[in-house]
JSON list of C-alpha atoms in Angstrom, two decimals:
[
{"chain": "J", "resi": 248, "resn": "MET", "atom": "CA", "xyz": [26.28, 22.81, -92.15]},
{"chain": "J", "resi": 249, "resn": "ASN", "atom": "CA", "xyz": [26.21, 18.99, -92.26]},
{"chain": "J", "resi": 250, "resn": "PRO", "atom": "CA", "xyz": [25.40, 17.70, -95.77]},
{"chain": "J", "resi": 251, "resn": "ALA", "atom": "CA", "xyz": [24.88, 14.14, -94.37]},
{"chain": "J", "resi": 252, "resn": "TYR", "atom": "CA", "xyz": [22.05, 15.36, -92.08]},
{"chain": "J", "resi": 253, "resn": "SER", "atom": "CA", "xyz": [18.93, 13.86, -93.50]},
{"chain": "J", "resi": 254, "resn": "LEU", "atom": "CA", "xyz": [15.23, 14.43, -93.17]},
{"chain": "J", "resi": 255, "resn": "ARG", "atom": "CA", "xyz": [15.06, 11.14, -91.24]},
{"chain": "J", "resi": 256, "resn": "ALA", "atom": "CA", "xyz": [17.69, 12.35, -88.81]},
{"chain": "J", "resi": 257, "resn": "PHE", "atom": "CA", "xyz": [15.90, 15.68, -88.38]},
{"chain": "J", "resi": 258, "resn": "ALA", "atom": "CA", "xyz": [12.61, 13.85, -87.68]},
{"chain": "J", "resi": 259, "resn": "LYS", "atom": "CA", "xyz": [14.38, 11.68, -85.07]},
{"chain": "J", "resi": 260, "resn": "ASP", "atom": "CA", "xyz": [15.78, 14.74, -83.34]},
{"chain": "J", "resi": 261, "resn": "LEU", "atom": "CA", "xyz": [12.32, 16.36, -83.29]},
{"chain": "J", "resi": 262, "resn": "GLY", "atom": "CA", "xyz": [10.65, 13.17, -82.10]},
{"chain": "J", "resi": 263, "resn": "VAL", "atom": "CA", "xyz": [8.19, 12.92, -85.01]},
{"chain": "J", "resi": 264, "resn": "ALA", "atom": "CA", "xyz": [7.70, 10.47, -87.83]},
{"chain": "J", "resi": 265, "resn": "ALA", "atom": "CA", "xyz": [9.83, 11.11, -90.94]},
{"chain": "J", "resi": 266, "resn": "SER", "atom": "CA", "xyz": [6.80, 10.69, -93.20]},
{"chain": "J", "resi": 267, "resn": "GLY", "atom": "CA", "xyz": [4.85, 13.29, -91.12]},
{"chain": "J", "resi": 268, "resn": "LEU", "atom": "CA", "xyz": [7.71, 15.77, -91.20]},
{"chain": "J", "resi": 269, "resn": "SER", "atom": "CA", "xyz": [8.03, 15.38, -94.97]},
{"chain": "J", "resi": 270, "resn": "SER", "atom": "CA", "xyz": [4.34, 16.11, -95.40]},
{"chain": "J", "resi": 271, "resn": "ILE", "atom": "CA", "xyz": [4.60, 19.17, -93.16]},
{"chain": "J", "resi": 272, "resn": "LEU", "atom": "CA", "xyz": [7.63, 20.62, -95.08]},
{"chain": "J", "resi": 273, "resn": "ASN", "atom": "CA", "xyz": [5.82, 20.00, -98.38]},
{"chain": "J", "resi": 274, "resn": "GLY", "atom": "CA", "xyz": [2.72, 21.77, -97.18]},
{"chain": "J", "resi": 275, "resn": "LYS", "atom": "CA", "xyz": [0.56, 18.64, -97.35]},
{"chain": "J", "resi": 276, "resn": "GLN", "atom": "CA", "xyz": [-0.08, 18.41, -93.64]},
{"chain": "J", "resi": 277, "resn": "GLY", "atom": "CA", "xyz": [-0.77, 20.90, -90.85]},
{"chain": "J", "resi": 278, "resn": "ILE", "atom": "CA", "xyz": [0.65, 20.91, -87.30]},
{"chain": "J", "resi": 279, "resn": "SER", "atom": "CA", "xyz": [-1.41, 20.37, -84.18]},
{"chain": "J", "resi": 280, "resn": "GLU", "atom": "CA", "xyz": [-0.66, 22.40, -81.01]},
{"chain": "J", "resi": 281, "resn": "LYS", "atom": "CA", "xyz": [0.57, 19.19, -79.30]},
{"chain": "J", "resi": 282, "resn": "MET", "atom": "CA", "xyz": [2.97, 18.53, -82.16]},
{"chain": "J", "resi": 283, "resn": "ALA", "atom": "CA", "xyz": [4.01, 22.22, -82.16]},
{"chain": "J", "resi": 284, "resn": "ARG", "atom": "CA", "xyz": [5.18, 21.90, -78.60]},
{"chain": "J", "resi": 285, "resn": "LYS", "atom": "CA", "xyz": [6.95, 18.63, -79.34]},
{"chain": "J", "resi": 286, "resn": "ILE", "atom": "CA", "xyz": [8.79, 20.28, -82.23]},
{"chain": "J", "resi": 287, "resn": "SER", "atom": "CA", "xyz": [9.60, 23.31, -80.04]},
{"chain": "J", "resi": 288, "resn": "SER", "atom": "CA", "xyz": [11.29, 20.94, -77.59]},
{"chain": "J", "resi": 289, "resn": "GLY", "atom": "CA", "xyz": [13.25, 19.22, -80.31]},
{"chain": "J", "resi": 290, "resn": "LEU", "atom": "CA", "xyz": [14.40, 22.57, -81.71]},
{"chain": "J", "resi": 291, "resn": "GLY", "atom": "CA", "xyz": [15.50, 23.72, -78.23]},
{"chain": "J", "resi": 292, "resn": "LEU", "atom": "CA", "xyz": [13.29, 26.76, -78.17]},
{"chain": "J", "resi": 293, "resn": "ASN", "atom": "CA", "xyz": [12.99, 28.70, -74.99]},
{"chain": "J", "resi": 294, "resn": "ALA", "atom": "CA", "xyz": [9.57, 29.26, -73.34]},
{"chain": "J", "resi": 295, "resn": "LYS", "atom": "CA", "xyz": [8.92, 32.62, -75.14]},
{"chain": "J", "resi": 296, "resn": "GLU", "atom": "CA", "xyz": [9.98, 31.29, -78.53]},
{"chain": "J", "resi": 297, "resn": "GLU", "atom": "CA", "xyz": [7.78, 28.18, -78.03]},
{"chain": "J", "resi": 298, "resn": "GLU", "atom": "CA", "xyz": [4.68, 30.41, -77.28]},
{"chain": "J", "resi": 299, "resn": "VAL", "atom": "CA", "xyz": [5.34, 32.43, -80.47]},
{"chain": "J", "resi": 300, "resn": "PHE", "atom": "CA", "xyz": [5.76, 29.24, -82.52]},
{"chain": "J", "resi": 301, "resn": "VAL", "atom": "CA", "xyz": [2.57, 27.67, -81.09]},
{"chain": "J", "resi": 302, "resn": "SER", "atom": "CA", "xyz": [0.62, 30.87, -81.79]},
{"chain": "J", "resi": 303, "resn": "LEU", "atom": "CA", "xyz": [1.80, 30.94, -85.40]},
{"chain": "J", "resi": 304, "resn": "VAL", "atom": "CA", "xyz": [0.87, 27.24, -85.77]},
{"chain": "J", "resi": 305, "resn": "ASN", "atom": "CA", "xyz": [-2.57, 27.70, -84.26]},
{"chain": "J", "resi": 306, "resn": "ALA", "atom": "CA", "xyz": [-3.31, 30.80, -86.33]},
{"chain": "J", "resi": 307, "resn": "LYS", "atom": "CA", "xyz": [-2.79, 28.75, -89.47]},
{"chain": "J", "resi": 308, "resn": "PHE", "atom": "CA", "xyz": [-3.76, 25.17, -88.68]},
{"chain": "J", "resi": 309, "resn": "HIS", "atom": "CA", "xyz": [-6.09, 24.97, -85.66]},
{"chain": "J", "resi": 310, "resn": "ARG", "atom": "CA", "xyz": [-9.44, 23.39, -86.50]},
{"chain": "J", "resi": 311, "resn": "SER", "atom": "CA", "xyz": [-11.36, 25.75, -84.17]},
{"chain": "J", "resi": 312, "resn": "GLU", "atom": "CA", "xyz": [-12.01, 29.14, -85.74]},
{"chain": "J", "resi": 313, "resn": "LYS", "atom": "CA", "xyz": [-12.21, 30.60, -82.29]},
{"chain": "J", "resi": 314, "resn": "LYS", "atom": "CA", "xyz": [-8.74, 29.29, -81.42]},
{"chain": "J", "resi": 315, "resn": "LYS", "atom": "CA", "xyz": [-7.37, 30.54, -84.72]},
{"chain": "J", "resi": 316, "resn": "LEU", "atom": "CA", "xyz": [-8.71, 34.05, -84.02]},
{"chain": "J", "resi": 317, "resn": "GLU", "atom": "CA", "xyz": [-7.30, 33.93, -80.48]},
{"chain": "J", "resi": 318, "resn": "ALA", "atom": "CA", "xyz": [-3.84, 32.97, -81.89]},
{"chain": "J", "resi": 319, "resn": "GLN", "atom": "CA", "xyz": [-4.06, 35.67, -84.57]},
{"chain": "J", "resi": 320, "resn": "LYS", "atom": "CA", "xyz": [-4.92, 38.27, -81.85]},
{"chain": "J", "resi": 321, "resn": "LYS", "atom": "CA", "xyz": [-1.87, 37.12, -79.79]},
{"chain": "J", "resi": 322, "resn": "ILE", "atom": "CA", "xyz": [0.38, 37.57, -82.82]},
{"chain": "J", "resi": 323, "resn": "GLY", "atom": "CA", "xyz": [-1.09, 41.05, -83.49]},
{"chain": "J", "resi": 324, "resn": "GLU", "atom": "CA", "xyz": [-0.52, 42.08, -79.93]},
{"chain": "J", "resi": 325, "resn": "ARG", "atom": "CA", "xyz": [3.10, 40.87, -80.03]},
{"chain": "J", "resi": 326, "resn": "GLN", "atom": "CA", "xyz": [3.70, 42.87, -83.28]},
{"chain": "J", "resi": 327, "resn": "ARG", "atom": "CA", "xyz": [2.24, 45.97, -81.79]},
{"chain": "J", "resi": 328, "resn": "GLN", "atom": "CA", "xyz": [4.32, 45.66, -78.62]},
{"chain": "J", "resi": 329, "resn": "ALA", "atom": "CA", "xyz": [7.46, 45.02, -80.71]},
{"chain": "J", "resi": 330, "resn": "ALA", "atom": "CA", "xyz": [6.71, 48.23, -82.72]},
{"chain": "J", "resi": 331, "resn": "SER", "atom": "CA", "xyz": [6.48, 50.30, -79.52]},
{"chain": "J", "resi": 332, "resn": "PHE", "atom": "CA", "xyz": [9.72, 49.07, -77.93]},
{"chain": "J", "resi": 333, "resn": "THR", "atom": "CA", "xyz": [13.36, 49.81, -78.59]},
{"chain": "J", "resi": 334, "resn": "SER", "atom": "CA", "xyz": [15.55, 46.74, -77.78]},
{"chain": "J", "resi": 335, "resn": "LEU", "atom": "CA", "xyz": [18.91, 47.49, -76.20]},
{"chain": "J", "resi": 336, "resn": "SER", "atom": "CA", "xyz": [21.87, 45.26, -76.90]},
{"chain": "J", "resi": 337, "resn": "GLU", "atom": "CA", "xyz": [23.74, 43.77, -73.86]},
{"chain": "J", "resi": 338, "resn": "ASP", "atom": "CA", "xyz": [26.68, 46.15, -74.44]},
{"chain": "J", "resi": 339, "resn": "SER", "atom": "CA", "xyz": [24.45, 49.23, -74.57]},
{"chain": "J", "resi": 340, "resn": "PHE", "atom": "CA", "xyz": [22.51, 48.18, -71.50]},
{"chain": "J", "resi": 341, "resn": "ARG", "atom": "CA", "xyz": [25.72, 47.46, -69.55]},
{"chain": "J", "resi": 342, "resn": "LEU", "atom": "CA", "xyz": [26.65, 51.13, -70.16]},
{"chain": "J", "resi": 343, "resn": "ILE", "atom": "CA", "xyz": [23.43, 52.52, -68.72]},
{"chain": "J", "resi": 344, "resn": "ALA", "atom": "CA", "xyz": [22.42, 49.75, -66.30]},
{"chain": "J", "resi": 345, "resn": "ASP", "atom": "CA", "xyz": [22.44, 52.01, -63.22]},
{"chain": "J", "resi": 346, "resn": "TRP", "atom": "CA", "xyz": [18.86, 52.87, -62.29]},
{"chain": "J", "resi": 347, "resn": "TYR", "atom": "CA", "xyz": [19.20, 56.68, -62.64]},
{"chain": "J", "resi": 348, "resn": "HIS", "atom": "CA", "xyz": [19.74, 56.46, -66.42]},
{"chain": "J", "resi": 349, "resn": "PHE", "atom": "CA", "xyz": [16.17, 55.22, -66.98]},
{"chain": "J", "resi": 350, "resn": "ALA", "atom": "CA", "xyz": [14.91, 57.68, -64.44]},
{"chain": "J", "resi": 351, "resn": "ILE", "atom": "CA", "xyz": [16.57, 60.52, -66.47]},
{"chain": "J", "resi": 352, "resn": "LEU", "atom": "CA", "xyz": [14.83, 59.29, -69.66]},
{"chain": "J", "resi": 353, "resn": "ASN", "atom": "CA", "xyz": [11.49, 59.35, -67.83]},
{"chain": "J", "resi": 354, "resn": "VAL", "atom": "CA", "xyz": [12.03, 62.87, -66.41]},
{"chain": "J", "resi": 355, "resn": "MET", "atom": "CA", "xyz": [12.37, 63.98, -70.03]},
{"chain": "J", "resi": 356, "resn": "THR", "atom": "CA", "xyz": [8.78, 62.84, -70.65]},
{"chain": "J", "resi": 357, "resn": "LEU", "atom": "CA", "xyz": [7.36, 65.04, -67.88]},
{"chain": "J", "resi": 358, "resn": "ASP", "atom": "CA", "xyz": [5.12, 67.90, -69.00]},
{"chain": "J", "resi": 359, "resn": "ALA", "atom": "CA", "xyz": [7.12, 70.50, -67.06]},
{"chain": "J", "resi": 360, "resn": "PHE", "atom": "CA", "xyz": [10.52, 69.34, -68.25]},
{"chain": "J", "resi": 361, "resn": "ASP", "atom": "CA", "xyz": [12.58, 72.33, -69.59]},
{"chain": "J", "resi": 362, "resn": "GLY", "atom": "CA", "xyz": [15.38, 70.40, -71.29]},
{"chain": "J", "resi": 363, "resn": "THR", "atom": "CA", "xyz": [18.03, 71.24, -68.59]},
{"chain": "J", "resi": 364, "resn": "LYS", "atom": "CA", "xyz": [20.27, 69.12, -66.40]},
{"chain": "J", "resi": 365, "resn": "GLU", "atom": "CA", "xyz": [19.20, 71.30, -63.43]},
{"chain": "J", "resi": 366, "resn": "PHE", "atom": "CA", "xyz": [15.57, 70.19, -63.83]},
{"chain": "J", "resi": 367, "resn": "ILE", "atom": "CA", "xyz": [16.56, 66.52, -63.85]},
{"chain": "J", "resi": 368, "resn": "SER", "atom": "CA", "xyz": [18.91, 66.92, -60.88]},
{"chain": "J", "resi": 369, "resn": "GLU", "atom": "CA", "xyz": [16.17, 68.59, -58.81]},
{"chain": "J", "resi": 370, "resn": "GLU", "atom": "CA", "xyz": [13.46, 66.17, -59.84]},
{"chain": "J", "resi": 371, "resn": "LEU", "atom": "CA", "xyz": [15.48, 63.08, -58.91]},
{"chain": "J", "resi": 372, "resn": "GLY", "atom": "CA", "xyz": [17.36, 64.64, -56.00]},
{"chain": "J", "resi": 373, "resn": "LEU", "atom": "CA", "xyz": [20.75, 63.60, -57.45]},
{"chain": "J", "resi": 374, "resn": "ASP", "atom": "CA", "xyz": [24.05, 65.47, -57.78]},
{"chain": "J", "resi": 375, "resn": "ARG", "atom": "CA", "xyz": [24.51, 67.51, -61.02]},
{"chain": "J", "resi": 376, "resn": "GLY", "atom": "CA", "xyz": [27.66, 65.54, -61.72]},
{"chain": "J", "resi": 377, "resn": "ILE", "atom": "CA", "xyz": [25.82, 62.14, -61.70]},
{"chain": "J", "resi": 378, "resn": "ILE", "atom": "CA", "xyz": [23.18, 63.63, -64.09]},
{"chain": "J", "resi": 379, "resn": "THR", "atom": "CA", "xyz": [25.88, 65.04, -66.47]},
{"chain": "J", "resi": 380, "resn": "GLU", "atom": "CA", "xyz": [27.63, 61.62, -66.59]},
{"chain": "J", "resi": 381, "resn": "GLY", "atom": "CA", "xyz": [24.31, 59.81, -67.12]},
{"chain": "J", "resi": 382, "resn": "ILE", "atom": "CA", "xyz": [23.31, 62.03, -70.01]},
{"chain": "J", "resi": 383, "resn": "GLU", "atom": "CA", "xyz": [26.62, 61.61, -71.65]},
{"chain": "J", "resi": 384, "resn": "ARG", "atom": "CA", "xyz": [26.15, 57.81, -71.58]},
{"chain": "J", "resi": 385, "resn": "LEU", "atom": "CA", "xyz": [22.58, 58.14, -72.90]},
{"chain": "J", "resi": 386, "resn": "LEU", "atom": "CA", "xyz": [23.87, 60.34, -75.72]},
{"chain": "J", "resi": 387, "resn": "ARG", "atom": "CA", "xyz": [26.49, 57.70, -76.52]},
{"chain": "J", "resi": 388, "resn": "VAL", "atom": "CA", "xyz": [23.96, 54.85, -76.89]},
{"chain": "J", "resi": 389, "resn": "GLY", "atom": "CA", "xyz": [21.67, 57.10, -79.00]},
{"chain": "J", "resi": 390, "resn": "LEU", "atom": "CA", "xyz": [18.66, 57.47, -76.63]},
{"chain": "J", "resi": 391, "resn": "VAL", "atom": "CA", "xyz": [18.94, 61.26, -76.10]},
{"chain": "J", "resi": 392, "resn": "ASN", "atom": "CA", "xyz": [19.35, 64.32, -78.34]},
{"chain": "J", "resi": 393, "resn": "GLU", "atom": "CA", "xyz": [21.12, 67.57, -77.45]},
{"chain": "J", "resi": 394, "resn": "GLU", "atom": "CA", "xyz": [20.40, 70.85, -79.17]},
{"chain": "J", "resi": 395, "resn": "PHE", "atom": "CA", "xyz": [21.63, 74.24, -78.10]},
{"chain": "J", "resi": 396, "resn": "GLY", "atom": "CA", "xyz": [22.46, 72.85, -74.64]},
{"chain": "J", "resi": 397, "resn": "LYS", "atom": "CA", "xyz": [18.97, 71.39, -74.09]},
{"chain": "J", "resi": 398, "resn": "PHE", "atom": "CA", "xyz": [18.23, 67.67, -73.95]},
{"chain": "J", "resi": 399, "resn": "SER", "atom": "CA", "xyz": [15.35, 65.55, -75.14]},
{"chain": "J", "resi": 400, "resn": "LEU", "atom": "CA", "xyz": [14.39, 61.96, -75.92]},
{"chain": "J", "resi": 401, "resn": "LYS", "atom": "CA", "xyz": [15.49, 60.72, -79.32]},
{"chain": "J", "resi": 402, "resn": "GLU", "atom": "CA", "xyz": [12.28, 58.80, -79.71]},
{"chain": "J", "resi": 403, "resn": "ARG", "atom": "CA", "xyz": [9.31, 58.19, -77.36]},
{"chain": "J", "resi": 404, "resn": "LYS", "atom": "CA", "xyz": [9.51, 54.41, -77.25]},
{"chain": "J", "resi": 405, "resn": "ASN", "atom": "CA", "xyz": [9.71, 52.11, -74.32]},
{"chain": "J", "resi": 406, "resn": "ILE", "atom": "CA", "xyz": [13.02, 50.30, -73.81]},
{"chain": "J", "resi": 407, "resn": "THR", "atom": "CA", "xyz": [13.40, 46.54, -73.36]},
{"chain": "J", "resi": 408, "resn": "THR", "atom": "CA", "xyz": [16.39, 44.36, -72.66]},
{"chain": "J", "resi": 409, "resn": "THR", "atom": "CA", "xyz": [17.21, 40.63, -72.91]},
{"chain": "J", "resi": 410, "resn": "HIS", "atom": "CA", "xyz": [14.75, 38.22, -71.27]},
{"chain": "J", "resi": 411, "resn": "ASP", "atom": "CA", "xyz": [15.58, 35.05, -69.29]},
{"chain": "J", "resi": 412, "resn": "VAL", "atom": "CA", "xyz": [19.32, 35.43, -70.10]},
{"chain": "J", "resi": 413, "resn": "ALA", "atom": "CA", "xyz": [21.87, 35.52, -67.36]},
{"chain": "J", "resi": 414, "resn": "SER", "atom": "CA", "xyz": [23.36, 39.05, -67.25]},
{"chain": "J", "resi": 415, "resn": "ASN", "atom": "CA", "xyz": [25.48, 40.62, -64.50]},
{"chain": "J", "resi": 416, "resn": "ALA", "atom": "CA", "xyz": [24.42, 44.09, -65.65]},
{"chain": "J", "resi": 417, "resn": "LEU", "atom": "CA", "xyz": [20.75, 43.20, -65.51]},
{"chain": "J", "resi": 418, "resn": "ARG", "atom": "CA", "xyz": [21.14, 41.45, -62.18]},
{"chain": "J", "resi": 419, "resn": "ASN", "atom": "CA", "xyz": [22.84, 44.54, -60.60]},
{"chain": "J", "resi": 420, "resn": "SER", "atom": "CA", "xyz": [20.16, 46.76, -62.12]},
{"chain": "J", "resi": 421, "resn": "HIS", "atom": "CA", "xyz": [17.40, 44.60, -60.46]},
{"chain": "J", "resi": 422, "resn": "LEU", "atom": "CA", "xyz": [19.29, 44.80, -57.12]},
{"chain": "J", "resi": 423, "resn": "GLN", "atom": "CA", "xyz": [19.40, 48.63, -57.32]},
{"chain": "J", "resi": 424, "resn": "ARG", "atom": "CA", "xyz": [15.65, 48.77, -57.89]},
{"chain": "J", "resi": 425, "resn": "MET", "atom": "CA", "xyz": [14.96, 46.52, -54.96]},
{"chain": "J", "resi": 426, "resn": "LYS", "atom": "CA", "xyz": [17.07, 48.83, -52.76]},
{"chain": "J", "resi": 427, "resn": "LEU", "atom": "CA", "xyz": [15.01, 51.78, -54.04]},
{"chain": "J", "resi": 428, "resn": "ALA", "atom": "CA", "xyz": [11.87, 49.93, -53.04]},
{"chain": "J", "resi": 429, "resn": "ALA", "atom": "CA", "xyz": [13.33, 49.25, -49.56]},
{"chain": "J", "resi": 430, "resn": "ASN", "atom": "CA", "xyz": [14.16, 52.97, -49.19]},
{"chain": "J", "resi": 431, "resn": "SER", "atom": "CA", "xyz": [10.71, 53.92, -50.36]},
{"chain": "J", "resi": 432, "resn": "LEU", "atom": "CA", "xyz": [9.16, 51.64, -47.66]},
{"chain": "J", "resi": 433, "resn": "GLN", "atom": "CA", "xyz": [11.03, 53.68, -45.03]},
{"chain": "J", "resi": 434, "resn": "LYS", "atom": "CA", "xyz": [10.59, 57.18, -46.45]},
{"chain": "J", "resi": 435, "resn": "ASP", "atom": "CA", "xyz": [7.49, 57.58, -48.58]},
{"chain": "J", "resi": 436, "resn": "PRO", "atom": "CA", "xyz": [3.94, 58.03, -47.26]},
{"chain": "J", "resi": 437, "resn": "ILE", "atom": "CA", "xyz": [1.72, 55.01, -47.84]},
{"chain": "J", "resi": 438, "resn": "ASP", "atom": "CA", "xyz": [-0.62, 56.92, -50.16]},
{"chain": "J", "resi": 439, "resn": "GLU", "atom": "CA", "xyz": [2.31, 57.52, -52.57]},
{"chain": "J", "resi": 440, "resn": "ARG", "atom": "CA", "xyz": [3.47, 53.88, -52.84]},
{"chain": "J", "resi": 441, "resn": "ASP", "atom": "CA", "xyz": [2.13, 50.35, -53.06]},
{"chain": "J", "resi": 442, "resn": "ILE", "atom": "CA", "xyz": [4.20, 47.46, -51.80]},
{"chain": "J", "resi": 443, "resn": "THR", "atom": "CA", "xyz": [2.33, 44.13, -51.34]},
{"chain": "J", "resi": 444, "resn": "PHE", "atom": "CA", "xyz": [3.09, 40.45, -51.48]},
{"chain": "J", "resi": 445, "resn": "ILE", "atom": "CA", "xyz": [1.38, 37.04, -51.88]},
{"chain": "J", "resi": 446, "resn": "SER", "atom": "CA", "xyz": [2.80, 33.53, -51.26]},
{"chain": "J", "resi": 447, "resn": "MET", "atom": "CA", "xyz": [1.54, 30.59, -53.33]},
{"chain": "J", "resi": 448, "resn": "GLY", "atom": "CA", "xyz": [1.97, 26.89, -53.79]},
{"chain": "J", "resi": 449, "resn": "ILE", "atom": "CA", "xyz": [2.40, 26.57, -57.57]},
{"chain": "J", "resi": 450, "resn": "ASP", "atom": "CA", "xyz": [2.94, 24.22, -60.51]},
{"chain": "J", "resi": 451, "resn": "LYS", "atom": "CA", "xyz": [6.40, 25.27, -61.78]},
{"chain": "J", "resi": 452, "resn": "LYS", "atom": "CA", "xyz": [5.41, 24.16, -65.34]},
{"chain": "J", "resi": 453, "resn": "LYS", "atom": "CA", "xyz": [3.20, 27.23, -65.43]},
{"chain": "J", "resi": 454, "resn": "LEU", "atom": "CA", "xyz": [6.11, 29.68, -64.92]},
{"chain": "J", "resi": 455, "resn": "PRO", "atom": "CA", "xyz": [6.66, 30.56, -68.59]},
{"chain": "J", "resi": 456, "resn": "GLN", "atom": "CA", "xyz": [2.96, 31.51, -68.97]},
{"chain": "J", "resi": 457, "resn": "ALA", "atom": "CA", "xyz": [3.15, 33.37, -65.65]},
{"chain": "J", "resi": 458, "resn": "LYS", "atom": "CA", "xyz": [6.08, 35.44, -66.93]},
{"chain": "J", "resi": 459, "resn": "GLU", "atom": "CA", "xyz": [4.09, 36.26, -70.11]},
{"chain": "J", "resi": 460, "resn": "MET", "atom": "CA", "xyz": [1.12, 37.40, -67.90]},
{"chain": "J", "resi": 461, "resn": "ILE", "atom": "CA", "xyz": [3.41, 39.53, -65.75]},
{"chain": "J", "resi": 462, "resn": "THR", "atom": "CA", "xyz": [4.98, 41.22, -68.88]},
{"chain": "J", "resi": 463, "resn": "LYS", "atom": "CA", "xyz": [1.47, 41.91, -70.26]},
{"chain": "J", "resi": 464, "resn": "PHE", "atom": "CA", "xyz": [0.39, 43.40, -66.90]},
{"chain": "J", "resi": 465, "resn": "ARG", "atom": "CA", "xyz": [3.54, 45.58, -66.62]},
{"chain": "J", "resi": 466, "resn": "ARG", "atom": "CA", "xyz": [3.07, 46.95, -70.11]},
{"chain": "J", "resi": 467, "resn": "GLU", "atom": "CA", "xyz": [-0.70, 47.52, -69.83]},
{"chain": "J", "resi": 468, "resn": "LEU", "atom": "CA", "xyz": [-0.16, 49.33, -66.48]},
{"chain": "J", "resi": 469, "resn": "ALA", "atom": "CA", "xyz": [2.60, 51.45, -67.95]},
{"chain": "J", "resi": 470, "resn": "GLU", "atom": "CA", "xyz": [0.40, 52.43, -70.87]},
{"chain": "J", "resi": 471, "resn": "PHE", "atom": "CA", "xyz": [-2.41, 53.37, -68.45]},
{"chain": "J", "resi": 472, "resn": "LEU", "atom": "CA", "xyz": [-0.21, 55.42, -66.12]},
{"chain": "J", "resi": 473, "resn": "GLU", "atom": "CA", "xyz": [1.71, 57.15, -69.00]},
{"chain": "J", "resi": 474, "resn": "SER", "atom": "CA", "xyz": [-1.47, 58.43, -70.66]},
{"chain": "J", "resi": 475, "resn": "GLY", "atom": "CA", "xyz": [-2.65, 61.93, -69.83]},
{"chain": "J", "resi": 476, "resn": "GLU", "atom": "CA", "xyz": [-0.74, 64.37, -67.60]},
{"chain": "J", "resi": 477, "resn": "LYS", "atom": "CA", "xyz": [2.86, 63.50, -66.64]},
{"chain": "J", "resi": 478, "resn": "ASN", "atom": "CA", "xyz": [3.99, 65.06, -63.42]},
{"chain": "J", "resi": 479, "resn": "ALA", "atom": "CA", "xyz": [6.14, 62.39, -61.62]},
{"chain": "J", "resi": 480, "resn": "VAL", "atom": "CA", "xyz": [8.52, 59.53, -62.27]},
{"chain": "J", "resi": 481, "resn": "TYR", "atom": "CA", "xyz": [7.72, 56.18, -60.67]},
{"chain": "J", "resi": 482, "resn": "ASN", "atom": "CA", "xyz": [9.32, 52.68, -60.69]},
{"chain": "J", "resi": 483, "resn": "LEU", "atom": "CA", "xyz": [7.41, 49.39, -60.79]},
{"chain": "J", "resi": 484, "resn": "ASN", "atom": "CA", "xyz": [9.08, 46.24, -59.46]},
{"chain": "J", "resi": 485, "resn": "VAL", "atom": "CA", "xyz": [7.23, 42.87, -59.85]},
{"chain": "J", "resi": 486, "resn": "GLN", "atom": "CA", "xyz": [8.95, 39.97, -58.11]},
{"chain": "J", "resi": 487, "resn": "LEU", "atom": "CA", "xyz": [8.00, 36.32, -58.52]},
{"chain": "J", "resi": 488, "resn": "ILE", "atom": "CA", "xyz": [10.59, 34.30, -56.65]},
{"chain": "J", "resi": 489, "resn": "PRO", "atom": "CA", "xyz": [10.94, 30.81, -55.26]},
{"chain": "J", "resi": 490, "resn": "LEU", "atom": "CA", "xyz": [10.79, 30.18, -51.53]},
{"chain": "J", "resi": 491, "resn": "SER", "atom": "CA", "xyz": [11.16, 26.40, -51.83]},
{"chain": "J", "resi": 492, "resn": "ARG", "atom": "CA", "xyz": [14.78, 25.36, -51.42]},
{"chain": "J", "resi": 493, "resn": "ARG", "atom": "CA", "xyz": [14.43, 21.57, -51.39]},
{"chain": "J", "resi": 494, "resn": "ASN", "atom": "CA", "xyz": [16.11, 21.12, -54.79]},
{"chain": "J", "resi": 495, "resn": "ASP", "atom": "CA", "xyz": [18.87, 23.78, -54.38]},
{"chain": "J", "resi": 496, "resn": "ASN", "atom": "CA", "xyz": [21.65, 21.16, -54.31]},
{"chain": "J", "resi": 497, "resn": "GLU", "atom": "CA", "xyz": [20.46, 19.78, -57.61]}
]
């Protein structure tokens, strides 16, 4: 967009030598992991984008074959995960942000599901009118099919939303799920739920990697629980939150 923006200016913005950047762009020089992280910072990548970029760099340029293979494995895992998830736009998610929409979708995966609104209403203990409105919204965003008055999932893929982006719809959705957990704590027997906590003194620089680990854990647990017979719908909340408030004013 700026014809006066030179390679030298680009190198300065990235914090690298102009000669080194020229060699990289011409394919004469590789990129170390340390330089990849420096370039990520200069490009303004977020934590997730940085990890993807570093993995791509290591897969091609790392001197250790072991590190190369590890990076290639990470890339492969990301590609497989991406293929198994449907990403919702902010507008679509805003329409179905209330918790029961996703519960309806999961009821449709149960072995005993007969395709009717009545089944969903009884399974979730919700009024028929709420279920009807929810299904209409799910039809509108293209996640559900209707045929001869019976409903089914359009495709059996997991759904993901935006990550690390401020969103009122997502915030309200999280609050609803926390309230469901609080209700479960009061109502459900202990052998049908698991609510635990741990407090830690941490290095905040590790939070991006911690979020990656939590995402991996969630998805692996979902894959484990969703395999085999399906006879109930559950919700998993994982909360990693700050208790330190010393820097709140900043």
